[in-house]
Coordinates of C-alpha atoms in Angstrom, one line a residue:
X1 CA -2.8 5.2 14.4
X2 CA -5.2 2.4 15.3
X3 CA -5.8 3.8 18.4
X4 CA -6.6 7.3 16.8
X5 CA -9.4 5.5 14.6
X6 CA -10.8 3.9 17.7
X7 CA -11.4 7.5 19.5
X8 CA -13.1 8.4 16.5
X9 CA -17.0 7.3 16.2
X10 CA -16.3 5.0 12.9
X11 CA -19.5 3.5 12.4
X12 CA -19.0 0.0 10.5
X13 CA -22.7 -0.6 10.5
X14 CA -23.0 0.7 6.9
X15 CA -19.5 0.1 4.7
X16 CA -17.8 2.5 2.5
X17 CA -18.6 1.9 -1.2
X18 CA -14.6 0.6 -1.8
X19 CA -15.7 -2.5 0.9
X20 CA -18.5 -3.6 -1.2
X21 CA -16.7 -6.4 -2.5
X22 CA -17.6 -8.8 -5.6
X23 CA -16.8 -12.5 -4.6
X24 CA -16.9 -14.0 -1.3
X25 CA -14.4 -13.2 1.4
X26 CA -12.2 -16.1 2.4
X27 CA -13.0 -15.8 6.0
X28 CA -15.1 -13.1 8.2
X29 CA -13.5 -10.0 8.6
X30 CA -13.3 -8.6 12.1
X31 CA -14.5 -5.1 13.2
X32 CA -10.9 -4.1 13.8
X33 CA -10.2 -5.2 10.5
X34 CA -12.8 -3.4 8.7
X35 CA -11.6 -0.4 10.5
X36 CA -7.8 -0.6 9.4
X37 CA -9.1 -1.3 5.8
X38 CA -11.2 2.0 6.0
X39 CA -8.7 3.8 8.0
X40 CA -5.8 2.8 5.3
X41 CA -8.0 4.2 2.2
X42 CA -8.9 7.2 3.9
X43 CA -7.8 10.8 2.8
X44 CA -8.4 12.3 6.0
X45 CA -6.7 13.6 8.5
X46 CA -3.9 12.3 7.1
X47 CA -3.3 9.5 4.4
X48 CA -2.3 6.5 6.5
X49 CA -1.2 4.6 3.3
X50 CA 1.5 7.3 2.6
X51 CA 2.7 7.0 6.5
X52 CA 2.8 3.3 6.3
X53 CA 4.4 2.9 3.0
X54 CA 7.1 5.8 4.2
X55 CA 8.2 3.3 7.1
X56 CA 8.3 0.0 4.9
X57 CA 9.9 1.5 2.2
X58 CA 13.0 3.2 4.0
X59 CA 15.9 0.8 4.6
X60 CA 15.6 0.9 8.7
X61 CA 14.3 -2.5 10.1
X62 CA 15.2 -1.8 13.6
X63 CA 12.9 -2.3 16.8
X64 CA 11.6 1.5 16.4
X65 CA 10.2 0.4 13.1
X66 CA 8.7 -2.8 14.5
X67 CA 7.2 -0.9 17.5
X68 CA 5.6 1.6 15.5
X69 CA 4.4 -0.3 12.2
X70 CA 3.9 -3.5 13.3
X71 CA 0.8 -3.4 14.9
X72 CA -1.1 -1.6 11.9
X73 CA 0.9 -3.7 9.5
X74 CA -0.3 -7.0 11.1
X75 CA -3.8 -5.9 11.2
X76 CA -3.7 -4.6 7.6
X77 CA -1.9 -7.8 6.2
X78 CA -4.6 -10.3 8.0
X79 CA -7.6 -8.0 6.8
X80 CA -6.3 -8.1 3.2
X81 CA -5.6 -12.0 3.4
X82 CA -9.4 -12.3 4.0
X83 CA -10.6 -10.5 0.6
X84 CA -11.1 -12.3 -2.4
X85 CA -8.7 -12.7 -4.8
X86 CA -9.0 -11.5 -8.0
X87 CA -7.1 -12.4 -11.1
X88 CA -6.8 -9.4 -13.9
X89 CA -4.1 -7.8 -15.7
X90 CA -3.3 -4.6 -13.5
X91 CA -0.6 -2.2 -13.4
X92 CA 1.0 0.8 -10.7
X93 CA 3.1 3.3 -11.3
X94 CA 5.1 4.8 -8.7
X95 CA 7.2 8.4 -8.7
X96 CA 10.8 7.3 -7.9
X97 CA 11.7 10.5 -5.6
X98 CA 14.2 9.8 -2.9
X99 CA 13.1 6.4 -2.0
X100 CA 16.3 4.1 -1.6
X101 CA 14.7 0.9 -3.0
X102 CA 13.3 2.4 -6.2
X103 CA 15.9 4.8 -7.2
X104 CA 18.2 1.9 -7.1
X105 CA 16.0 0.2 -9.1
X106 CA 15.4 2.8 -11.3
X107 CA 19.1 3.4 -11.8
X108 CA 20.4 0.0 -12.5
X109 CA 17.1 -1.1 -14.1
X110 CA 19.0 -3.7 -16.4
X111 CA 20.2 -5.4 -13.8
X112 CA 17.5 -5.3 -11.0
X113 CA 14.8 -6.0 -13.7
X114 CA 16.5 -8.6 -15.9
X115 CA 14.4 -11.1 -17.3
X116 CA 13.9 -13.8 -14.8
X117 CA 15.1 -11.8 -12.0
X118 CA 13.0 -11.6 -8.7
X119 CA 12.3 -8.0 -7.1
X120 CA 10.8 -7.6 -3.9
X121 CA 9.5 -4.6 -2.2
X122 CA 8.2 -3.8 1.2
X123 CA 4.9 -1.9 0.8
X124 CA 1.5 -2.2 0.1
X125 CA 0.3 -1.4 -3.6
X126 CA -2.8 -0.3 -5.4
X127 CA -2.9 -1.7 -8.7
X128 CA -5.4 -0.4 -11.3
X129 CA -6.8 -1.9 -14.5
X130 CA -7.3 1.8 -15.9
X131 CA -4.4 2.7 -18.1
X132 CA -5.8 6.8 -17.5
X133 CA -5.5 6.3 -13.7
X134 CA -1.4 4.4 -14.2
X135 CA -0.7 7.1 -16.4
X136 CA -2.1 10.0 -14.6
X137 CA 0.5 12.6 -13.1
X138 CA -0.4 11.6 -9.7
X139 CA 1.1 8.2 -10.1
X140 CA 3.6 8.1 -13.0
X141 CA 4.7 11.5 -12.5
X142 CA 5.3 14.7 -14.7
X143 CA 7.3 14.1 -17.9
X144 CA 10.7 15.2 -15.9
X145 CA 10.1 12.9 -13.3
X146 CA 11.1 9.4 -13.1
X147 CA 8.6 6.8 -12.3
X148 CA 8.5 2.8 -12.4
X149 CA 5.2 1.3 -13.7
X150 CA 4.6 -2.3 -12.2
X151 CA 2.4 -4.8 -13.7
X152 CA 0.8 -7.8 -12.9
X153 CA -1.9 -10.6 -13.9

């Protein structure tokens, strides 16, 4: 996927609006790190964040997954580590669908989400401070769909 971005004439001279940061970078971003952040956030020609998180949320951890996802994951993780840390109360809603880790958590929430328990998922997540975003059908689903809302902060 990163090879695809390199073949596109992506200019990083003028960074997109989402790259305008409040706060100070913890370290300078390389051109590859800027490109991987742009690519992860883009919707066209396909939503890379969905592809990456689909690989990360499945149960497989074999060499094929490592080979296909590893380089992109590493670039993205390193880039995000350099971004300013923001401490705010925020939330994220995720429609359960057939994602096994989410389905197991949703179906067994009293055990999996008991006070004091720890829960880990593999994936990159965007959180929002806007309740309208969190409660929109795009993220929390329609009334008949199962969803989990994560909160942090």
